[in-house]
XYZ file of C-alpha atoms in Angstrom:
703
model
C 76.238 172.229 392.751
C 78.445 173.801 390.095
C 77.185 171.334 387.502
C 73.551 172.113 388.389
C 74.217 175.858 387.958
C 76.150 175.129 384.738
C 79.327 176.609 386.153
C 82.624 175.252 384.736
C 83.510 172.107 386.729
C 86.994 170.584 386.492
C 87.785 167.231 388.119
C 91.471 166.662 387.344
C 93.283 163.562 388.607
C 96.335 165.695 389.387
C 97.133 169.393 389.332
C 100.703 168.600 388.275
C 99.503 167.942 384.712
C 100.558 170.916 382.500
C 97.345 170.541 380.469
C 95.231 170.938 383.607
C 97.297 173.936 384.668
C 96.733 175.524 381.263
C 92.990 174.909 381.558
C 92.934 176.628 384.958
C 94.963 179.556 383.676
C 92.529 180.006 380.786
C 89.799 180.819 383.331
C 91.880 183.858 384.479
C 90.672 183.554 388.101
C 91.094 186.403 390.572
C 91.270 184.048 393.556
C 91.470 180.295 394.092
C 89.909 178.934 397.305
C 90.958 175.528 398.638
C 89.135 173.505 401.285
C 90.015 169.949 402.377
C 92.170 169.268 399.301
C 94.891 167.477 401.257
C 97.825 168.219 398.951
C 100.287 171.052 398.444
C 99.469 172.914 395.226
C 102.267 173.019 392.620
C 103.967 176.438 392.282
C 102.572 176.743 388.757
C 99.018 176.557 390.130
C 99.720 178.949 393.010
C 100.845 181.547 390.478
C 97.686 181.411 388.330
C 95.153 183.570 390.287
C 95.699 187.334 390.316
C 95.221 187.457 394.108
C 96.784 184.080 394.790
C 95.280 181.035 396.521
C 93.738 180.843 399.982
C 92.971 177.819 402.116
C 90.244 177.297 404.705
C 92.178 175.359 407.345
C 90.522 173.705 410.349
C 92.896 174.810 413.101
C 94.313 177.894 414.781
C 97.555 178.125 412.830
C 100.427 177.663 413.348
C 99.065 174.955 415.656
C 98.206 171.756 413.797
C 99.488 172.234 410.313
C 98.802 169.161 408.209
C 96.187 166.579 407.299
C 94.281 165.838 410.531
C 94.125 169.025 412.647
C 90.703 168.242 414.152
C 91.648 164.841 415.533
C 95.102 165.966 416.694
C 93.540 168.822 418.660
C 91.216 166.378 420.435
C 94.016 163.883 421.100
C 96.149 166.633 422.624
C 93.315 167.788 424.885
C 93.164 171.292 423.377
C 90.551 173.566 424.935
C 89.755 175.245 421.622
C 90.100 174.883 417.891
C 89.008 177.078 415.029
C 89.492 177.983 411.380
C 92.020 180.121 409.543
C 91.790 181.705 406.112
C 95.386 181.428 404.949
C 97.365 182.427 401.877
C 98.815 179.272 400.319
C 102.547 178.890 399.803
C 104.805 176.059 398.680
C 105.203 174.823 402.283
C 102.753 172.788 404.347
C 100.176 175.266 405.733
C 102.949 177.824 406.275
C 101.325 180.867 404.642
C 100.217 184.049 406.458
C 96.693 184.210 407.906
C 94.047 186.699 406.678
C 91.299 185.823 409.187
C 90.627 183.395 412.019
C 87.707 182.301 414.183
C 87.769 180.338 417.454
C 85.589 177.347 418.376
C 85.612 176.004 421.983
C 86.038 172.228 422.368
C 83.371 171.139 424.832
C 83.397 168.035 427.024
C 82.497 164.861 425.135
C 82.808 166.450 421.686
C 83.748 163.912 419.006
C 85.878 164.403 415.918
C 82.769 164.320 413.742
C 80.979 166.916 415.846
C 83.961 169.262 415.852
C 84.332 168.789 412.104
C 80.726 169.835 411.485
C 81.041 172.930 413.678
C 84.263 173.988 411.973
C 82.761 173.415 408.517
C 79.978 175.879 409.301
C 82.375 178.288 411.001
C 84.799 178.084 408.062
C 82.097 178.975 405.541
C 80.982 181.942 407.664
C 84.517 183.192 408.194
C 85.339 182.934 404.489
C 82.105 184.687 403.485
C 82.832 187.551 405.891
C 86.465 187.887 404.790
C 85.979 187.683 401.007
C 84.891 191.297 400.311
C 87.874 192.758 402.160
C 90.202 190.131 400.741
C 89.141 190.855 397.145
C 89.428 194.587 397.765
C 92.934 194.205 399.188
C 91.929 195.562 402.605
C 93.218 192.539 404.597
C 96.830 192.384 405.754
C 97.872 188.775 406.349
C 99.551 187.945 409.657
C 102.719 185.812 409.321
C 102.820 182.580 411.297
C 105.435 181.992 413.979
C 107.212 178.787 412.868
C 108.526 178.263 416.399
C 104.927 177.647 417.534
C 104.100 175.196 414.747
C 102.870 171.657 415.416
C 102.223 168.965 412.833
C 98.905 167.105 412.426
C 99.884 163.814 410.787
C 97.362 161.941 408.664
C 95.328 159.403 410.635
C 96.317 155.752 410.507
C 93.971 152.891 411.380
C 96.619 151.399 413.656
C 96.308 154.443 415.938
C 92.747 153.410 416.770
C 93.927 150.382 418.794
C 93.561 151.212 422.498
C 96.540 150.562 424.758
C 94.978 150.010 428.179
C 98.247 150.741 429.977
C 97.717 154.429 429.118
C 95.635 156.713 431.318
C 91.847 156.809 431.129
C 91.980 160.476 430.069
C 94.246 159.679 427.124
C 91.982 156.811 426.087
C 88.866 159.000 426.312
C 90.487 161.526 423.985
C 91.404 158.727 421.600
C 87.804 157.431 421.521
C 86.371 160.891 420.892
C 88.958 161.912 418.290
C 88.478 158.754 416.212
C 84.675 158.999 416.093
C 83.487 158.615 413.288
C 86.746 157.349 411.694
C 88.656 155.108 412.144
C 86.792 154.381 415.437
C 88.702 153.314 418.563
C 88.914 149.570 419.024
C 90.234 146.826 421.256
C 90.381 143.044 421.295
C 87.672 141.024 423.007
C 88.636 137.347 422.913
C 89.284 136.870 419.176
C 86.986 139.688 418.050
C 87.344 143.417 417.539
C 85.264 145.566 419.873
C 84.768 149.083 418.485
C 84.256 151.849 421.037
C 82.306 154.872 419.840
C 81.939 156.780 423.099
C 83.588 156.585 426.489
C 84.311 158.741 429.518
C 87.292 158.819 431.843
C 86.662 158.416 435.578
C 89.281 159.218 438.225
C 88.694 156.193 440.483
C 91.790 154.072 441.024
C 91.973 150.293 440.846
C 94.550 147.616 441.573
C 93.247 145.533 438.651
C 95.524 145.083 435.623
C 94.901 147.356 432.621
C 92.146 145.924 430.440
C 90.281 144.217 433.287
C 86.491 144.727 433.139
C 85.503 145.868 436.648
C 81.759 146.404 436.333
C 78.944 146.542 433.809
C 75.600 148.277 434.120
C 73.194 150.370 432.121
C 75.298 153.501 432.480
C 78.458 151.868 431.120
C 81.141 149.186 431.201
C 84.062 150.205 433.438
C 87.526 149.047 432.391
C 90.776 149.436 434.336
C 93.518 151.488 432.661
C 97.037 152.542 433.527
C 95.533 155.402 435.544
C 91.820 155.677 436.338
C 88.851 153.877 434.782
C 87.323 154.217 431.334
C 83.522 153.934 431.207
C 82.401 152.627 427.817
C 78.977 153.969 426.842
C 78.614 153.011 423.152
C 80.196 149.899 421.600
C 79.958 147.673 418.527
C 80.852 144.062 417.707
C 81.700 142.871 414.163
C 78.585 142.521 412.027
C 76.476 144.544 414.441
C 75.598 148.192 414.817
C 76.741 150.670 417.481
C 74.790 150.089 420.691
C 74.460 151.835 424.003
C 76.011 149.682 426.685
C 72.535 149.150 428.172
C 71.412 147.569 424.882
C 74.712 145.738 424.406
C 74.501 144.100 427.837
C 71.135 142.570 427.006
C 72.992 139.989 424.915
C 76.623 140.124 426.107
C 78.617 139.982 429.315
C 82.196 141.231 429.685
C 82.921 140.533 433.356
C 85.821 138.089 433.514
C 86.753 138.730 429.866
C 89.743 141.122 429.795
C 89.874 143.400 426.773
C 92.931 144.217 424.688
C 95.091 141.532 426.264
C 97.034 139.470 423.706
C 99.156 136.365 424.034
C 102.517 136.294 425.755
C 104.784 138.027 423.237
C 107.499 135.345 423.511
C 104.993 132.597 422.789
C 103.824 134.430 419.681
C 107.442 134.986 418.622
C 108.208 131.275 419.075
C 105.283 130.264 416.865
C 106.270 132.826 414.247
C 109.901 131.722 414.168
C 108.816 128.081 413.980
C 107.233 128.920 410.624
C 110.577 130.302 409.438
C 112.874 127.596 410.831
C 110.515 124.651 410.485
C 108.462 125.473 407.386
C 110.825 127.687 405.385
C 108.366 130.580 405.375
C 109.789 134.086 405.097
C 109.562 136.325 408.150
C 107.890 139.020 406.026
C 104.965 136.646 405.431
C 104.807 135.151 408.923
C 105.060 138.308 411.025
C 102.018 140.464 410.065
C 99.401 138.083 411.469
C 101.518 137.611 414.602
C 101.496 141.341 415.306
C 97.698 141.231 415.606
C 97.962 138.687 418.439
C 99.771 140.908 420.942
C 99.114 144.211 422.672
C 100.114 147.261 420.612
C 102.786 148.121 423.180
C 104.367 144.655 422.662
C 104.617 144.806 418.873
C 108.045 146.407 418.919
C 109.363 143.660 421.198
C 107.808 140.963 419.011
C 109.583 142.323 415.945
C 112.836 142.673 417.868
C 112.695 139.039 419.038
C 111.841 137.659 415.593
C 114.372 139.702 413.644
C 117.033 139.333 416.322
C 116.805 135.545 416.502
C 116.970 135.288 412.695
C 119.972 137.614 412.667
C 121.923 135.644 415.270
C 120.483 132.126 414.828
C 123.770 130.379 413.861
C 125.402 131.721 417.024
C 122.395 131.109 419.261
C 122.029 127.567 417.942
C 125.699 126.871 418.665
C 125.137 128.016 422.264
C 121.967 125.949 422.596
C 123.705 122.816 421.278
C 126.220 123.114 424.116
C 123.516 123.650 426.738
C 121.247 120.714 425.831
C 122.128 117.276 427.169
C 120.592 115.752 424.045
C 119.114 117.285 420.883
C 115.437 118.156 420.824
C 113.010 116.063 418.840
C 112.901 117.513 415.321
C 109.136 117.960 415.667
C 109.575 120.367 418.593
C 110.497 123.382 416.465
C 108.431 125.765 418.572
C 110.340 124.741 421.720
C 113.633 125.172 419.904
C 112.682 128.665 418.773
C 111.499 129.569 422.281
C 114.886 128.556 423.712
C 116.639 130.621 421.036
C 114.432 133.559 422.032
C 115.439 133.118 425.671
C 119.130 133.061 424.766
C 118.766 136.076 422.484
C 117.284 138.114 425.335
C 120.148 137.206 427.650
C 122.800 137.618 424.953
C 121.697 140.767 423.108
C 118.911 142.673 424.893
C 118.817 144.851 427.974
C 115.951 142.945 429.532
C 116.507 142.068 433.190
C 117.823 138.516 433.370
C 115.203 137.299 435.845
C 112.418 138.780 433.715
C 113.746 137.210 430.516
C 113.899 133.776 432.157
C 110.508 134.072 433.853
C 108.687 135.289 430.742
C 110.224 132.556 428.594
C 109.078 129.923 431.092
C 105.579 131.470 431.117
C 105.542 131.358 427.316
C 106.303 127.638 427.374
C 103.258 127.047 429.557
C 101.056 129.202 427.320
C 102.240 127.140 424.360
C 100.926 124.090 426.270
C 104.440 122.699 426.604
C 104.575 122.195 430.352
C 107.629 119.961 430.067
C 109.430 122.743 428.165
C 108.863 125.208 431.013
C 111.325 123.394 433.283
C 113.685 122.831 430.353
C 113.635 126.550 429.502
C 114.376 127.474 433.094
C 117.282 125.010 433.281
C 118.835 125.963 429.923
C 118.688 129.725 430.479
C 120.004 129.567 434.032
C 122.814 127.292 432.872
C 123.749 129.872 430.247
C 123.908 132.592 432.897
C 126.266 130.452 434.996
C 128.492 129.378 432.084
C 128.262 132.461 429.889
C 131.996 133.313 429.727
C 133.015 129.720 428.986
C 130.387 129.257 426.252
C 131.128 132.543 424.518
C 134.842 131.725 424.465
C 134.094 128.447 422.720
C 132.060 129.965 419.920
C 134.831 132.466 419.176
C 136.764 129.552 417.697
C 133.874 128.577 415.409
C 133.713 130.936 412.382
C 130.072 130.078 411.669
C 128.944 130.783 415.227
C 131.185 133.820 415.664
C 130.022 135.480 412.424
C 126.414 134.226 412.651
C 126.582 133.300 408.943
C 125.991 129.854 407.403
C 129.157 128.145 406.250
C 128.335 128.237 402.531
C 127.675 131.989 402.571
C 130.755 132.678 404.673
C 132.825 130.785 402.091
C 131.271 132.693 399.185
C 131.908 136.072 400.786
C 135.516 135.144 401.522
C 135.948 134.036 397.920
C 134.364 137.113 396.311
C 135.390 139.798 398.813
C 138.440 138.588 400.789
C 139.433 142.091 401.915
C 135.912 143.117 402.927
C 134.379 140.001 404.435
C 134.642 141.059 408.095
C 133.115 144.468 407.391
C 130.308 142.880 405.384
C 129.439 140.349 408.088
C 129.392 143.095 410.685
C 127.040 145.146 408.497
C 124.792 142.129 407.928
C 124.426 141.653 411.684
C 123.626 145.316 412.351
C 120.181 146.857 412.455
C 119.421 148.641 409.179
C 118.968 152.406 408.957
C 115.544 153.908 408.308
C 115.909 155.602 404.937
C 113.439 157.768 403.052
C 113.175 158.787 399.412
C 111.951 162.373 399.064
C 109.799 163.185 396.028
C 111.850 166.195 395.018
C 109.286 167.614 392.587
C 106.848 167.953 395.500
C 109.195 169.078 398.271
C 112.929 169.754 398.450
C 114.939 167.356 400.578
C 116.223 170.167 402.821
C 112.699 171.492 403.341
C 111.429 168.040 404.272
C 114.344 167.608 406.629
C 113.291 170.852 408.317
C 109.742 169.538 408.691
C 111.102 166.438 410.398
C 113.228 168.585 412.695
C 110.100 170.512 413.688
C 108.705 167.184 414.920
C 111.899 166.358 416.812
C 113.052 163.823 414.212
C 116.693 164.117 413.193
C 117.614 163.116 409.633
C 120.837 163.224 407.647
C 121.153 163.381 403.848
C 123.014 160.693 401.906
C 125.689 162.535 399.947
C 125.733 160.170 396.981
C 121.943 160.037 396.584
C 120.118 163.319 396.011
C 116.724 162.042 397.220
C 117.772 160.063 400.310
C 117.442 160.916 404.007
C 118.431 158.607 406.866
C 116.437 159.098 410.066
C 118.263 158.786 413.360
C 115.399 156.612 414.651
C 112.878 154.452 412.828
C 109.348 155.851 412.585
C 105.895 154.670 411.641
C 105.734 155.639 407.935
C 102.082 156.698 408.059
C 102.916 159.220 410.805
C 105.582 160.977 408.726
C 104.733 164.399 407.283
C 103.169 164.045 403.851
C 103.565 160.266 403.645
C 99.958 159.712 402.611
C 100.299 162.526 400.076
C 103.329 160.933 398.421
C 106.040 163.313 399.613
C 108.241 160.466 400.808
C 108.608 156.719 400.536
C 110.591 154.265 402.620
C 113.415 153.001 400.419
C 117.097 152.265 400.973
C 119.491 154.768 399.438
C 121.144 152.161 397.191
C 117.801 151.291 395.620
C 117.270 154.989 394.899
C 120.163 154.943 392.432
C 118.173 152.935 389.863
C 115.980 155.734 388.505
C 118.866 158.216 387.916
C 120.923 155.522 386.171
C 118.090 154.999 383.676
C 118.538 158.609 382.448
C 114.793 159.090 382.005
C 113.408 161.741 379.648
C 109.807 162.991 379.315
C 107.483 160.811 377.258
C 109.630 157.675 377.288
C 108.250 154.132 377.278
C 109.698 152.294 380.267
C 109.486 148.658 381.342
C 109.996 147.917 385.027
C 110.436 144.152 384.990
C 109.942 142.327 388.302
C 108.339 145.539 389.616
C 106.908 144.499 393.005
C 106.614 145.974 395.579
C 106.729 149.145 393.476
C 109.346 151.350 395.122
C 111.490 151.698 392.004
C 108.366 151.997 389.811
C 107.279 154.988 391.877
C 110.727 156.562 391.719
C 110.794 156.132 387.933
C 107.460 157.937 387.613
C 108.661 160.708 389.938
C 111.746 161.285 387.779
C 110.201 162.589 384.536
C 106.785 163.658 383.261
C 104.499 161.793 380.855
C 106.317 158.478 381.166
C 104.512 155.393 379.883
C 105.556 152.763 382.413
C 104.747 149.066 382.260
C 105.013 147.523 385.744
C 105.537 143.795 385.214
C 105.412 141.048 387.817
C 104.615 137.350 387.625
C 102.649 137.318 390.894
C 99.181 138.901 391.074
C 99.405 139.424 394.840
C 102.748 141.200 394.564
C 101.447 143.291 391.675
C 98.637 144.481 393.933
C 101.320 145.938 396.218
C 102.600 147.928 393.228
C 99.094 149.306 392.675
C 98.831 150.273 396.354
C 102.218 151.988 396.278
C 101.350 153.992 393.167
C 97.897 154.886 394.515
C 99.503 156.474 397.594
C 101.967 158.340 395.383
C 99.116 159.412 393.049
C 101.027 158.037 390.080
C 99.901 155.820 387.226
C 101.547 152.890 385.472
C 100.266 150.000 383.388
C 100.425 146.924 385.638
C 100.861 143.613 383.808
C 100.926 140.080 385.180
C 103.516 138.137 383.234
C 106.790 136.235 383.179
C 109.761 138.368 382.164
C 111.243 135.286 380.496
C 108.226 134.945 378.185
C 107.361 138.421 376.835
C 105.362 137.042 373.888
C 102.498 136.434 376.317
C 102.185 140.101 377.394
C 104.285 142.466 375.217
C 102.428 144.801 372.798
C 105.415 144.741 370.375
C 106.132 148.451 370.813
C 109.822 148.810 371.830
C 110.815 150.373 375.128
C 113.210 153.284 375.528
C 114.300 152.075 378.946
C 114.142 148.713 380.722
C 114.867 148.109 384.397
C 115.716 144.495 385.187
C 115.641 144.355 388.979
C 116.393 140.661 388.779
C 115.269 138.016 391.289
C 118.392 137.185 393.254
C 119.791 135.731 396.480
C 119.211 139.079 398.279
C 122.549 138.638 400.025
C 123.045 142.406 399.955
C 119.994 143.114 402.132
C 120.520 140.564 404.916
C 120.489 143.285 407.545
C 116.877 144.069 406.517
C 115.866 140.431 405.963
C 118.055 138.328 408.274
C 115.969 135.213 407.573
C 117.797 135.092 404.213
C 120.682 133.481 406.109
C 118.319 130.706 407.230
C 116.261 130.182 404.071
C 118.741 130.597 401.229
C 120.814 127.583 400.107
C 124.054 127.492 398.105
C 122.328 125.433 395.414
C 119.974 128.380 394.807
C 122.713 130.596 393.353
C 123.344 128.776 390.081
C 119.604 128.498 389.445
C 119.141 132.216 390.126
C 122.015 133.112 387.774
C 120.418 130.997 385.034
C 117.084 132.819 385.536
C 118.866 136.171 385.424
C 120.466 135.234 382.097
C 117.122 134.057 380.745
C 115.433 137.340 381.707
C 118.157 139.433 380.061
C 118.007 137.409 376.834
C 114.198 137.527 376.713
C 113.857 141.267 377.389
C 116.706 142.517 375.203
C 114.646 142.324 371.966
C 112.060 144.631 373.606
C 114.605 147.492 373.806
C 114.778 149.946 370.909
C 118.159 150.637 369.236
C 119.929 153.272 371.305
C 117.811 152.367 374.342
C 119.173 151.603 377.781
C 118.741 148.556 380.027
C 119.720 148.739 383.686
C 120.555 145.394 385.282
C 120.254 145.486 389.084
C 120.348 143.033 391.961
C 120.469 143.290 395.741
C 123.116 140.551 395.773
C 126.824 140.755 396.581
C 127.720 137.465 394.869
C 129.697 137.841 391.646
C 128.021 134.813 390.094
C 124.763 136.792 390.023
C 126.282 140.112 389.053
C 129.356 140.728 386.948
C 129.466 137.124 385.706
C 125.868 137.363 384.462
C 126.615 140.607 382.624
C 129.867 139.254 381.174
C 128.141 136.134 379.863
C 125.346 138.198 378.318
C 127.736 140.609 376.588
C 129.673 137.650 375.196
C 126.655 136.349 373.263
C 124.827 139.608 372.460
C 126.775 141.486 369.767
C 124.513 144.584 369.775
C 124.878 145.043 373.561
C 127.378 147.586 374.851
C 128.170 148.330 378.491
C 128.391 151.945 379.640
C 130.821 152.265 382.578
C 129.252 153.884 385.633
C 131.385 156.742 386.941
C 130.400 157.474 390.521
C 131.715 158.067 394.017
C 129.532 155.292 395.433
C 130.463 151.631 395.353
C 133.424 150.055 393.611
C 134.017 149.416 389.922
C 134.116 145.795 388.733
C 135.180 144.442 385.322
C 131.471 144.779 384.534
C 129.147 147.027 386.535
C 129.498 148.638 389.925
C 128.969 147.074 393.376
C 127.876 148.629 396.673
C 128.767 146.526 399.705
C 126.393 146.323 402.701
C 126.773 149.257 405.063
C 128.879 151.391 402.699
C 127.746 155.027 403.126
C 124.733 153.706 405.037
C 123.462 151.776 402.007
C 122.398 148.188 401.387
C 124.406 145.879 399.145
C 123.446 146.530 395.512
C 124.831 145.886 392.049
C 124.195 147.920 388.881
C 125.277 147.567 385.255
C 124.137 149.806 382.389
C 123.751 148.276 378.926
C 122.728 150.020 375.694
C 121.591 148.562 372.411
C 123.997 149.696 369.730
C 122.309 152.213 367.415
C 122.644 152.218 363.649
C 126.115 152.062 362.125
C 127.971 155.364 362.291
C 126.201 156.733 365.360
C 128.471 158.241 368.046
C 129.332 156.059 371.062
C 127.344 156.424 374.272
C 128.952 158.538 377.014
C 129.828 157.101 380.430
C 127.091 157.092 383.043
C 127.689 159.423 385.950
C 126.234 158.325 389.266
């Protein structure tokens, strides 16, 4: 519209760009009006208009501050919504309100319908308020922060219906997510999208998800409380149909919806890929999560991660309980028995339920013979528990749940810390966030979490880190989609500060995937020219996705760090981050399958690769530039020994000692041990390329 009328039209990628801010300021606006922008404006932009900035917000503030106020109002069953004309501040929809208008939420109203009504109402309210606002006749009304609620950005995963919930809750979910992302459920192996539905109060003894009747006026499905009558549905490849039209070609009676496989059976198959095929849990688990009910996904992850974490101990128990070893081809039965023992050993699941469900899983896996074996093994454990646990206390591998080679390495490298490290490795990891401090202060973000009932504590040694008391779905966190925070361990957040980044620098992030450190680098200084290098195209795509969410830009390059001639443009870098491929022995608590997949013979090969990467990338660093060598390993062969060997053959390389309160100083570099100050195990060493003769020495690095 503006282009047609020949009005000035700006379409900046980001309002954080000083050049864009200068262009806006040159227009000398009286007032800036924001609608559906989705981001907090930088303070520099808020200060440009003479009368400030106002936002047309689709809720009755302070209720439903945030990205999805329309859908959150419908999900909560609110009787009314509305629009507010609000003065914008640095906080999330916290400014005082100039004008408001109410819109009733009528029965059966969808998210799309409410959106359209509020769009019209918002334009009318703004038009009516503008004359008084421009004349200074409106006094804004402050919001009461005690009444504030947060409207988190929508996530596609929320659209999956959990039939154990009440019919009323499910109806609200269907209406709120029409037209996006559209409520859905599983029908056999397909996705059934549900566009419209209505709750009915009738009770039923049928299990949730059972289809009770189908007729022209709807398909009735049992829920945790009441029935849900589906009136408009859609199968993949088709279009939305009334149930009358849908039933002309399909029948649902006898086909339960939303019911996945037995969670223990799915866990057994997933773990069989890890134990039998050497596949990482990170690759095996995502497809498994789609096979179970949404309410069972947490248990599936707990079983898979827990068995990997304690496998050496569980296997020692199983070896004592079996009369003879299982056939090596029966990996799925072995993993199912380990799952049964893990439930009885570590979880608070009722013993009879753990045994019964494991037996049921054996039958669903079409291993009828294993059903009786599972029952016998698990009941034998319950009878002999004290005796069996006493025996494994005398076996260091079983007691520590660490493979013998790793146990020996830890004892060799860290004799005074080995018990603490093993305990940390067997613990569940904390849920740590990195706050983008140029968008929101850590204390302010912590307050936003507190408003949602989420407790978080800062990490003293890391200015950007917050540890949540309980894990959360990242997409549901305030501002996650807008790039305010990222999920990243506190130790990994030390990399960007150690690089000592300055505006305009050329930076190489070697081995960049999945992009967490790349994002932090770009958050740390303006106008950086960052090359994000990775040898795997699929992993590099994860870097692109990470940066897209953060609204940051880098130059992604597919290439081998050991062979820069194939990808380097021959312009030296000011900073290089070598986050080297390593044994990952410092992050076992996050990836417990490392204990099962890593072999002692891997370490020497990894150290050789680390040396090769350092030697290959060093010529790319300008004189006076800085290279940060990092690993998530705790093994000295991959850390200080690699740095020592490199310094011995590279005369223009100089180490800068890291002076910090975190970790412990080594002859070369600084090591964080797993669990120290809530952090993962990490190693850092800072190297600089000696400048021209006569230049002053580099100062120590302060952490």
